[in-house]
């Protein structure tokens, strides 16, 4: 498998949606509480353009991790 970066946020959306659908399925089978929702970061707030870069990926991972941490704190 060859990894190639995605050049557009619009092209990345279907991939992110598929990932989240798989993740929701995994969570439902494990009977975990809470939910995992897609959080759409506003890339302009970070000074990022629509030309997708590794920095966009980092922002998306950070947003997903922050959401996961918040959901765990809410449950406790």
Short mmCIF file of C-alpha atoms in Angstrom, two decimals:
data_model
loop_
_atom_site.label_atom_id
_atom_site.label_comp_id
_atom_site.label_asym_id
_atom_site.label_seq_id
_atom_site.Cartn_x
_atom_site.Cartn_y
_atom_site.Cartn_z
CA UNK A 1 0.00 0.00 0.00
CA UNK A 2 1.34 3.38 -0.93
CA UNK A 3 0.44 6.43 1.12
CA UNK A 4 -0.22 9.55 -0.90
CA UNK A 5 -1.38 12.77 0.75
CA UNK A 6 -4.79 14.13 -0.21
CA UNK A 7 -4.60 17.52 -1.87
CA UNK A 8 -8.08 18.82 -1.02
CA UNK A 9 -10.26 18.99 2.06
CA UNK A 10 -13.26 18.06 -0.10
CA UNK A 11 -11.54 14.86 -1.23
CA UNK A 12 -10.73 13.99 2.39
CA UNK A 13 -14.32 14.23 3.66
CA UNK A 14 -15.54 10.84 2.28
CA UNK A 15 -12.49 9.11 3.74
CA UNK A 16 -13.04 10.68 7.16
CA UNK A 17 -16.75 9.78 7.02
CA UNK A 18 -15.90 6.15 6.24
CA UNK A 19 -13.41 6.03 9.11
CA UNK A 20 -16.01 7.41 11.53
CA UNK A 21 -18.64 4.93 10.35
CA UNK A 22 -16.24 2.04 10.98
CA UNK A 23 -15.36 3.50 14.38
CA UNK A 24 -19.06 3.84 15.32
CA UNK A 25 -19.60 0.20 14.37
CA UNK A 26 -16.69 -0.91 16.54
CA UNK A 27 -17.97 1.12 19.50
CA UNK A 28 -21.49 -0.27 19.15
CA UNK A 29 -20.23 -3.86 19.20
CA UNK A 30 -18.24 -3.23 22.37
CA UNK A 31 -21.21 -1.61 24.13
CA UNK A 32 -19.19 1.45 25.03
CA UNK A 33 -21.02 4.50 26.25
CA UNK A 34 -20.95 7.81 24.45
CA UNK A 35 -20.65 8.54 20.80
CA UNK A 36 -17.99 9.56 18.34
CA UNK A 37 -19.06 12.38 16.07
CA UNK A 38 -17.23 14.05 13.26
CA UNK A 39 -15.87 17.39 14.39
CA UNK A 40 -15.11 19.58 11.41
CA UNK A 41 -12.16 21.79 12.32
CA UNK A 42 -12.18 25.24 10.82
CA UNK A 43 -8.81 25.17 9.14
CA UNK A 44 -8.81 28.92 8.48
CA UNK A 45 -8.59 29.43 12.26
CA UNK A 46 -5.19 27.79 12.04
CA UNK A 47 -4.13 29.80 9.00
CA UNK A 48 -4.49 26.79 6.69
CA UNK A 49 -5.78 27.04 3.12
CA UNK A 50 -7.90 24.53 1.18
CA UNK A 51 -4.72 22.93 -0.19
CA UNK A 52 -4.60 19.88 2.08
CA UNK A 53 -1.27 19.34 3.88
CA UNK A 54 0.13 17.30 6.75
CA UNK A 55 -0.84 20.25 8.96
CA UNK A 56 -4.52 19.66 8.13
CA UNK A 57 -4.07 16.04 9.18
CA UNK A 58 -2.49 17.11 12.46
CA UNK A 59 -5.40 19.48 13.18
CA UNK A 60 -7.91 16.68 12.47
CA UNK A 61 -6.10 14.22 14.75
CA UNK A 62 -5.89 16.82 17.52
CA UNK A 63 -9.62 17.63 17.18
CA UNK A 64 -10.55 13.93 17.29
CA UNK A 65 -8.35 13.32 20.31
CA UNK A 66 -9.78 16.35 22.13
CA UNK A 67 -13.31 15.07 21.45
CA UNK A 68 -12.39 11.60 22.71
CA UNK A 69 -10.86 13.02 25.90
CA UNK A 70 -13.93 15.20 26.48
CA UNK A 71 -16.29 12.23 26.04
CA UNK A 72 -14.30 10.17 28.54
CA UNK A 73 -14.30 13.02 31.07
CA UNK A 74 -18.06 13.42 30.62
CA UNK A 75 -18.63 9.74 31.44
CA UNK A 76 -16.54 9.90 34.62
#
